[in-house]
């Protein structure tokens, strides 16, 4: 279902979660907001617990309308977080699989895979800073890859 690569460098951990199972693309359901929200919470939950739990996008599609989301017609991950906080958790992907269509809410508290107690928005300036830093890091990584490849060919 998911592939996890964890790179640890002293106090720095980078989590890379790749969804391998592509009927997990959103299909004709505009649920990218739900995938963004679950991916974010999965990463934070992993950082806190050391356990990677795949969370249910369908739970958000079906159950978060009261918080301003429109199921397969889209909306915002921020509204999904409001639902998760108020709901005191989100079901696992295993217990509430993705179907790429609007259904009735089937949330079960016994199937919660992760929860959250708050959220914080990041300023545009902060995003620009990290975006710039990421470009520098990727540039250096690409340079090193080319350099290593050239050395190996000698």
Coordinates of N, CA, C and O in Angstrom, one line a residue:
X1 N 0.8 -1.2 0.0 CA 0.0 0.0 0.0 C 0.9 1.3 0.0 O 0.7 2.1 -0.8
X2 N 1.8 1.4 0.9 CA 2.7 2.5 0.9 C 4.1 2.1 1.1 O 4.4 1.1 1.7
X3 N 5.0 2.9 0.5 CA 6.4 2.6 0.6 C 7.0 3.7 1.4 O 6.8 4.9 1.2
X4 N 7.8 3.4 2.4 CA 8.4 4.4 3.2 C 9.9 4.3 3.2 O 10.5 3.3 3.2
X5 N 10.5 5.5 3.0 CA 12.0 5.6 3.0 C 12.3 6.6 4.1 O 11.8 7.7 4.1
X6 N 13.1 6.2 5.1 CA 13.5 7.1 6.1 C 15.0 7.3 6.1 O 15.7 6.3 6.1
X7 N 15.4 8.5 6.0 CA 16.8 8.8 6.0 C 17.1 9.6 7.3 O 16.5 10.6 7.5
X8 N 18.0 9.1 8.1 CA 18.3 9.8 9.3 C 19.8 10.3 9.3 O 20.7 9.5 8.9
X9 N 19.9 11.5 9.6 CA 21.2 12.1 9.7 C 21.3 12.9 11.0 O 20.9 14.0 11.1
X10 N 21.8 12.2 12.0 CA 21.8 12.7 13.4 C 20.4 13.1 13.8 O 19.6 12.3 14.0
X11 N 20.2 14.4 14.0 CA 18.9 14.8 14.5 C 17.9 15.1 13.4 O 16.8 15.6 13.6
X12 N 18.3 14.9 12.1 CA 17.4 15.2 11.0 C 16.8 13.9 10.5 O 17.5 13.0 10.1
X13 N 15.4 13.9 10.4 CA 14.8 12.8 9.8 C 13.9 13.3 8.6 O 13.2 14.3 8.7
X14 N 14.0 12.6 7.5 CA 13.2 13.0 6.4 C 12.4 11.8 6.0 O 12.8 10.7 5.8
X15 N 11.1 12.0 6.0 CA 10.1 11.0 5.7 C 9.6 11.1 4.3 O 9.1 12.2 3.9
X16 N 9.7 10.1 3.5 CA 9.2 10.1 2.2 C 8.1 9.0 2.0 O 8.5 7.9 2.1
X17 N 6.9 9.4 1.8 CA 5.8 8.4 1.7 C 5.4 8.5 0.2 O 5.0 9.5 -0.3
X18 N 5.4 7.3 -0.4 CA 5.0 7.2 -1.8 C 3.8 6.3 -1.8 O 3.9 5.1 -1.4
X19 N 2.7 6.8 -2.3 CA 1.5 6.0 -2.5 C 1.7 5.1 -3.7 O 1.7 5.7 -4.8
X20 N 1.9 3.8 -3.6 CA 2.1 2.9 -4.7 C 0.9 2.5 -5.4 O 0.9 2.0 -6.5
X21 N -0.2 2.4 -4.7 CA -1.4 1.8 -5.2 C -2.2 2.7 -6.0 O -3.1 3.4 -5.4
X22 N -2.0 2.8 -7.3 CA -2.7 3.8 -8.0 C -4.0 3.3 -8.7 O -4.1 3.4 -9.9
X23 N -4.9 2.7 -8.0 CA -6.2 3.2 -8.1 C -6.3 4.3 -7.0 O -7.4 4.9 -6.8
X24 N -5.3 4.6 -6.3 CA -5.4 5.7 -5.3 C -5.3 7.1 -5.9 O -5.2 8.1 -5.2
X25 N -5.2 7.2 -7.2 CA -5.3 8.5 -7.8 C -6.7 8.9 -7.6 O -7.6 8.1 -7.3
X26 N -7.1 10.2 -7.6 CA -8.4 10.6 -7.2 C -9.5 10.3 -8.2 O -10.7 10.4 -7.9
X27 N -9.1 9.7 -9.4 CA -10.1 9.3 -10.3 C -11.0 10.6 -10.8 O -10.4 11.6 -11.0
X28 N -12.3 10.4 -10.8 CA -13.1 11.5 -11.2 C -13.6 12.3 -9.9 O -14.4 13.1 -10.0
X29 N -13.0 11.9 -8.8 CA -13.4 12.5 -7.5 C -12.3 13.6 -7.2 O -11.1 13.3 -7.2
X30 N -12.8 14.8 -7.0 CA -11.8 15.9 -6.8 C -11.4 15.9 -5.3 O -11.7 16.9 -4.6
X31 N -10.7 14.9 -4.9 CA -10.4 14.7 -3.5 C -8.9 15.0 -3.2 O -8.4 14.5 -2.1
X32 N -8.2 15.7 -4.0 CA -6.8 16.0 -3.8 C -6.6 16.6 -2.4 O -5.6 16.4 -1.7
X33 N -7.5 17.4 -2.0 CA -7.5 18.1 -0.7 C -7.4 17.1 0.5 O -6.7 17.3 1.5
X34 N -8.1 16.0 0.3 CA -8.1 14.9 1.3 C -6.8 14.2 1.4 O -6.3 13.8 2.4
X35 N -6.2 13.9 0.2 CA -4.9 13.3 0.1 C -3.8 14.2 0.7 O -2.9 13.7 1.4
X36 N -3.9 15.5 0.5 CA -3.0 16.4 1.1 C -3.1 16.4 2.6 O -2.1 16.4 3.3
X37 N -4.3 16.4 3.1 CA -4.5 16.4 4.6 C -4.0 15.1 5.2 O -3.3 15.2 6.2
X38 N -4.4 14.0 4.6 CA -3.9 12.7 5.2 C -2.4 12.6 5.2 O -1.8 12.1 6.1
X39 N -1.8 13.0 4.1 CA -0.4 12.9 3.9 C 0.3 13.7 5.0 O 1.3 13.3 5.6
X40 N -0.2 14.9 5.2 CA 0.4 15.8 6.2 C 0.3 15.2 7.6 O 1.3 15.2 8.4
X41 N -0.9 14.7 7.9 CA -1.1 14.1 9.3 C -0.3 12.8 9.4 O 0.2 12.5 10.5
X42 N -0.2 12.0 8.4 CA 0.6 10.8 8.4 C 2.1 11.1 8.8 O 2.7 10.4 9.6
X43 N 2.6 12.2 8.1 CA 4.0 12.6 8.4 C 4.2 13.1 9.8 O 5.1 12.7 10.5
X44 N 3.2 13.9 10.3 CA 3.3 14.4 11.7 C 3.2 13.2 12.7 O 3.9 13.2 13.7
X45 N 2.3 12.3 12.4 CA 2.0 11.2 13.3 C 3.3 10.3 13.4 O 3.7 9.8 14.4
X46 N 3.9 10.1 12.2 CA 5.1 9.3 12.1 C 6.3 10.0 13.0 O 7.0 9.3 13.7
X47 N 6.4 11.3 12.8 CA 7.4 12.0 13.5 C 7.2 11.9 15.0 O 8.2 11.8 15.8
X48 N 5.9 11.9 15.5 CA 5.6 11.8 16.9 C 5.7 10.4 17.5 O 6.3 10.2 18.5
X49 N 5.2 9.4 16.7 CA 5.1 8.1 17.3 C 6.1 7.1 16.7 O 6.3 6.0 17.3
X50 N 6.7 7.4 15.6 CA 7.6 6.4 14.9 C 6.9 5.3 14.2 O 7.5 4.5 13.6
X51 N 5.6 5.4 14.1 CA 4.7 4.5 13.4 C 4.1 5.2 12.2 O 3.5 6.2 12.3
X52 N 4.1 4.5 11.0 CA 3.5 5.1 9.9 C 2.1 4.4 9.7 O 2.1 3.2 9.4
X53 N 1.1 5.2 9.8 CA -0.3 4.6 9.7 C -0.9 5.3 8.5 O -1.0 6.5 8.4
X54 N -1.4 4.5 7.6 CA -2.1 5.1 6.4 C -3.5 5.5 6.8 O -4.2 4.7 7.3
X55 N -3.8 6.7 6.6 CA -5.1 7.3 7.0 C -6.1 7.4 5.9 O -5.7 7.4 4.7
X56 N -7.4 7.4 6.2 CA -8.5 7.3 5.2 C -8.9 8.7 4.6 O -9.4 9.5 5.2
X57 N -8.6 8.8 3.3 CA -9.0 10.0 2.5 C -10.6 9.9 2.4 O -11.2 10.9 2.5
X58 N -11.1 8.7 2.3 CA -12.5 8.5 2.1 C -13.3 9.0 3.3 O -14.4 9.6 3.2
X59 N -12.7 8.8 4.5 CA -13.3 9.3 5.7 C -13.5 10.8 5.6 O -14.6 11.3 6.0
X60 N -12.5 11.5 5.1 CA -12.7 13.0 4.9 C -13.7 13.3 3.9 O -14.5 14.2 4.0
X61 N -13.6 12.6 2.7 CA -14.6 12.9 1.6 C -16.0 12.8 2.1 O -16.9 13.6 1.8
X62 N -16.3 11.7 2.9 CA -17.6 11.4 3.3 C -18.1 12.2 4.5 O -19.3 12.4 4.7
X63 N -17.2 12.6 5.4 CA -17.6 13.1 6.7 C -17.4 14.5 7.0 O -17.8 15.0 8.1
X64 N -16.6 15.2 6.2 CA -16.2 16.6 6.6 C -17.0 17.7 6.0 O -16.6 18.9 6.0
X65 N -18.2 17.4 5.4 CA -19.0 18.5 4.8 C -19.4 19.6 5.7 O -19.4 20.7 5.4
X66 N -19.7 19.2 7.0 CA -20.1 20.2 8.0 C -19.0 21.2 8.2 O -19.3 22.3 8.7
X67 N -17.8 20.9 7.8 CA -16.6 21.8 8.1 C -16.2 22.6 6.8 O -15.2 23.2 6.7
X68 N -17.1 22.5 5.8 CA -16.9 23.3 4.6 C -16.3 22.6 3.4 O -16.0 23.2 2.3
X69 N -16.2 21.3 3.4 CA -15.7 20.5 2.3 C -16.9 20.0 1.5 O -18.0 19.8 2.0
X70 N -16.7 19.7 0.2 CA -17.7 19.2 -0.6 C -17.5 17.9 -1.2 O -17.8 17.6 -2.4
X71 N -16.9 17.0 -0.5 CA -16.6 15.6 -0.9 C -15.8 15.6 -2.2 O -14.7 16.2 -2.3
X72 N -16.3 15.0 -3.2 CA -15.7 14.8 -4.5 C -15.7 16.1 -5.3 O -15.0 16.2 -6.3
X73 N -16.4 17.1 -4.8 CA -16.4 18.4 -5.5 C -15.3 19.3 -5.0 O -15.2 20.5 -5.4
X74 N -14.5 18.8 -4.1 CA -13.3 19.5 -3.6 C -13.5 20.4 -2.4 O -14.5 20.5 -1.8
X75 N -12.4 21.1 -2.1 CA -12.3 22.1 -1.1 C -10.9 22.2 -0.5 O -10.0 22.0 -1.3
X76 N -10.8 22.4 0.8 CA -9.5 22.7 1.4 C -9.0 21.8 2.4 O -9.9 21.3 3.3
X77 N -7.7 21.5 2.5 CA -7.2 20.6 3.5 C -7.4 21.2 4.9 O -7.5 20.5 5.9
X78 N -7.4 22.6 5.0 CA -7.5 23.3 6.3 C -8.9 22.9 6.9 O -9.0 22.7 8.1
X79 N -9.9 22.8 6.1 CA -11.2 22.4 6.6 C -11.2 20.9 7.1 O -11.9 20.6 8.0
X80 N -10.4 20.1 6.4 CA -10.3 18.7 6.8 C -9.6 18.6 8.2 O -10.1 17.8 9.0
X81 N -8.7 19.5 8.4 CA -8.0 19.5 9.7 C -9.0 19.9 10.8 O -9.0 19.4 11.9
X82 N -9.9 20.9 10.5 CA -11.0 21.3 11.5 C -11.8 20.0 11.8 O -12.2 19.8 13.0
X83 N -12.2 19.3 10.8 CA -13.0 18.0 11.1 C -12.2 17.1 11.9 O -12.8 16.5 12.9
X84 N -10.9 16.8 11.6 CA -10.2 15.8 12.4 C -10.0 16.3 13.8 O -10.2 15.4 14.7
X85 N -9.8 17.5 14.1 CA -9.7 18.1 15.4 C -11.0 17.9 16.2 O -11.0 17.3 17.3
X86 N -12.1 18.3 15.6 CA -13.4 18.2 16.2 C -13.8 16.7 16.4 O -14.4 16.4 17.4
X87 N -13.5 15.9 15.5 CA -13.8 14.5 15.5 C -12.9 13.6 16.4 O -13.2 12.5 16.7
X88 N -11.8 14.3 16.9 CA -10.8 13.6 17.7 C -10.2 12.4 17.0 O -9.8 11.4 17.6
X89 N -10.0 12.5 15.7 CA -9.3 11.5 15.0 C -9.8 11.2 13.6 O -10.8 11.8 13.2
X90 N -9.1 10.4 12.9 CA -9.4 10.0 11.5 C -9.2 8.5 11.4 O -8.2 7.9 11.9
X91 N -10.1 7.8 10.7 CA -10.0 6.3 10.6 C -8.8 5.9 9.7 O -8.3 6.7 8.9
X92 N -8.3 4.7 9.8 CA -7.2 4.2 9.0 C -7.8 3.9 7.6 O -9.0 3.7 7.4
X93 N -6.8 3.8 6.6 CA -7.2 3.5 5.3 C -7.7 2.1 5.2 O -8.6 1.8 4.4
X94 N -7.2 1.2 6.0 CA -7.6 -0.2 6.0 C -9.1 -0.4 6.4 O -9.8 -1.1 5.8
X95 N -9.5 0.4 7.4 CA -10.8 0.3 7.9 C -11.8 1.1 7.1 O -13.0 0.8 7.2
X96 N -11.4 2.1 6.3 CA -12.3 2.9 5.6 C -11.6 3.3 4.2 O -11.1 4.3 4.0
X97 N -11.6 2.3 3.3 CA -10.8 2.4 2.1 C -11.4 3.5 1.1 O -12.6 3.8 1.1
X98 N -10.5 3.9 0.3 CA -10.8 5.0 -0.7 C -11.7 4.4 -1.8 O -11.3 3.3 -2.4
X99 N -12.8 5.1 -2.2 CA -13.6 4.6 -3.3 C -13.8 5.6 -4.4 O -14.4 5.3 -5.4
X100 N -13.2 6.8 -4.3 CA -13.3 7.8 -5.3 C -14.7 8.2 -5.7 O -15.0 8.6 -6.8
X101 N -15.6 8.2 -4.7 CA -17.0 8.7 -4.9 C -17.6 9.2 -3.5 O -17.1 8.7 -2.5
X102 N -18.5 10.0 -3.6 CA -19.2 10.5 -2.4 C -20.1 9.4 -1.8 O -20.9 8.8 -2.5
X103 N -19.9 9.1 -0.5 CA -20.7 8.1 0.1 C -21.2 8.6 1.5 O -20.8 9.7 1.9
X104 N -22.0 7.9 2.2 CA -22.4 8.3 3.5 C -21.3 8.1 4.5 O -20.5 7.2 4.3
X105 N -21.2 8.9 5.5 CA -20.2 8.8 6.5 C -20.2 7.5 7.3 O -21.3 7.2 7.8
X106 N -19.1 6.8 7.3 CA -19.1 5.5 8.0 C -18.0 5.5 9.1 O -17.4 4.4 9.4
X107 N -17.6 6.7 9.6 CA -16.5 6.8 10.6 C -16.9 6.0 11.8 O -18.0 5.9 12.3
X108 N -15.8 5.3 12.4 CA -16.0 4.5 13.6 C -14.8 4.9 14.5 O -13.6 4.7 14.1
X109 N -15.1 5.4 15.7 CA -14.1 5.8 16.6 C -13.1 4.7 17.0 O -11.9 5.0 17.2
X110 N -13.5 3.5 16.9 CA -12.6 2.3 17.2 C -11.6 2.1 16.2 O -10.6 1.4 16.4
X111 N -11.7 2.8 15.0 CA -10.8 2.6 13.9 C -9.8 3.8 13.7 O -9.2 3.9 12.7
X112 N -9.8 4.7 14.7 CA -8.9 5.9 14.5 C -7.5 5.5 14.4 O -7.0 4.7 15.2
X113 N -6.8 6.1 13.4 CA -5.4 5.8 13.2 C -4.5 6.9 13.7 O -3.3 6.7 13.9
X114 N -5.0 8.1 13.7 CA -4.3 9.3 14.2 C -5.2 10.4 14.6 O -6.4 10.4 14.1
X115 N -4.8 11.3 15.4 CA -5.6 12.5 15.7 C -4.7 13.7 15.8 O -3.5 13.6 15.6
X116 N -5.3 14.8 15.9 CA -4.6 16.1 16.0 C -5.3 17.0 16.9 O -6.5 16.9 17.1
X117 N -4.6 17.9 17.6 CA -5.2 18.7 18.6 C -5.2 20.2 18.2 O -5.8 21.0 18.8
X118 N -4.5 20.5 17.1 CA -4.4 21.9 16.6 C -3.7 22.0 15.3 O -3.3 21.0 14.8
X119 N -3.7 23.2 14.8 CA -3.1 23.4 13.5 C -2.5 24.8 13.5 O -2.8 25.6 14.3
X120 N -1.5 25.0 12.6 CA -0.8 26.3 12.5 C -0.5 26.6 11.1 O 0.0 25.7 10.3
X121 N -0.9 27.7 10.6 CA -0.6 28.1 9.2 C 0.8 28.7 9.2 O 1.3 29.4 10.1
X122 N 1.4 28.5 8.0 CA 2.8 29.1 7.8 C 2.6 30.3 6.9 O 1.9 30.2 5.9
X123 N 3.3 31.3 7.2 CA 3.2 32.6 6.4 C 3.8 32.4 5.0 O 4.6 31.5 4.8
X124 N 3.4 33.2 4.1 CA 3.9 33.2 2.7 C 5.4 33.4 2.7 O 6.1 32.7 2.0
X125 N 5.9 34.3 3.5 CA 7.3 34.6 3.6 C 8.1 33.3 4.0 O 9.2 33.0 3.5
X126 N 7.6 32.6 5.0 CA 8.2 31.4 5.5 C 8.2 30.3 4.4 O 9.2 29.7 4.1
X127 N 7.1 30.2 3.6 CA 7.0 29.3 2.5 C 8.1 29.6 1.4 O 8.7 28.7 0.9
X128 N 8.2 30.9 1.1 CA 9.2 31.3 0.1 C 10.6 31.0 0.6 O 11.4 30.6 -0.2
X129 N 10.9 31.2 1.9 CA 12.2 30.9 2.4 C 12.5 29.4 2.2 O 13.5 29.0 1.7
X130 N 11.6 28.5 2.6 CA 11.8 27.1 2.5 C 11.8 26.6 1.1 O 12.6 25.7 0.7
X131 N 11.0 27.3 0.2 CA 11.0 26.9 -1.2 C 12.4 27.2 -1.8 O 13.0 26.4 -2.5
X132 N 12.9 28.4 -1.5 CA 14.3 28.8 -1.9 C 15.3 27.8 -1.4 O 16.2 27.4 -2.2
X133 N 15.3 27.5 -0.1 CA 16.2 26.6 0.5 C 16.1 25.2 -0.2 O 17.2 24.6 -0.5
X134 N 14.9 24.7 -0.5 CA 14.8 23.5 -1.1 C 15.4 23.5 -2.5 O 16.0 22.5 -2.9
X135 N 15.2 24.6 -3.3 CA 15.9 24.7 -4.6 C 17.4 24.6 -4.5 O 18.0 23.9 -5.3
X136 N 18.0 25.2 -3.5 CA 19.4 25.1 -3.3 C 19.8 23.7 -3.0 O 20.8 23.2 -3.6
X137 N 19.1 23.1 -2.1 CA 19.5 21.7 -1.7 C 19.3 20.7 -2.9 O 20.2 19.9 -3.2
X138 N 18.3 20.9 -3.7 CA 18.1 20.0 -4.9 C 19.2 20.3 -5.9 O 19.6 19.4 -6.6
X139 N 19.5 21.6 -6.1 CA 20.6 21.9 -7.0 C 21.9 21.3 -6.6 O 22.6 20.7 -7.4
X140 N 22.3 21.3 -5.3 CA 23.5 20.7 -4.8 C 23.4 19.2 -5.0 O 24.4 18.6 -5.5
X141 N 22.3 18.6 -4.7 CA 22.1 17.1 -4.9 C 22.3 16.7 -6.3 O 23.0 15.7 -6.6
X142 N 21.7 17.5 -7.3 CA 21.9 17.2 -8.7 C 23.3 17.3 -9.1 O 23.9 16.5 -9.8
X143 N 24.0 18.4 -8.7 CA 25.4 18.6 -9.0 C 26.2 17.4 -8.5 O 27.1 16.9 -9.2
X144 N 26.0 17.0 -7.2 CA 26.8 15.9 -6.7 C 26.5 14.6 -7.5 O 27.4 13.8 -7.7
X145 N 25.3 14.4 -7.9 CA 24.9 13.2 -8.6 C 25.7 13.2 -10.0 O 26.3 12.1 -10.4
X146 N 25.7 14.3 -10.6 CA 26.5 14.4 -11.9 C 28.0 14.2 -11.7 O 28.6 13.5 -12.4
X147 N 28.5 14.8 -10.6 CA 29.9 14.7 -10.3 C 30.3 13.2 -10.0 O 31.3 12.7 -10.5
X148 N 29.5 12.6 -9.2 CA 29.8 11.2 -8.8 C 29.7 10.3 -10.1 O 30.5 9.4 -10.3
X149 N 28.7 10.5 -10.9 CA 28.5 9.8 -12.2 C 29.8 10.0 -13.1 O 30.3 9.0 -13.7
X150 N 30.3 11.2 -13.2 CA 31.4 11.5 -14.0 C 32.7 10.8 -13.4 O 33.5 10.2 -14.2
X151 N 32.8 10.8 -12.1 CA 34.0 10.1 -11.5 C 33.9 8.6 -11.7 O 35.0 8.0 -12.0
X152 N 32.8 8.0 -11.6 CA 32.6 6.6 -11.8 C 33.0 6.1 -13.3 O 33.4 5.0 -13.5
X153 N 32.7 7.0 -14.2 CA 32.9 6.7 -15.6 C 34.4 6.7 -16.0 O 34.8 6.2 -17.0
X154 N 35.2 7.3 -15.2 CA 36.7 7.4 -15.4 C 37.3 6.1 -15.3 O 37.4 5.2 -15.0

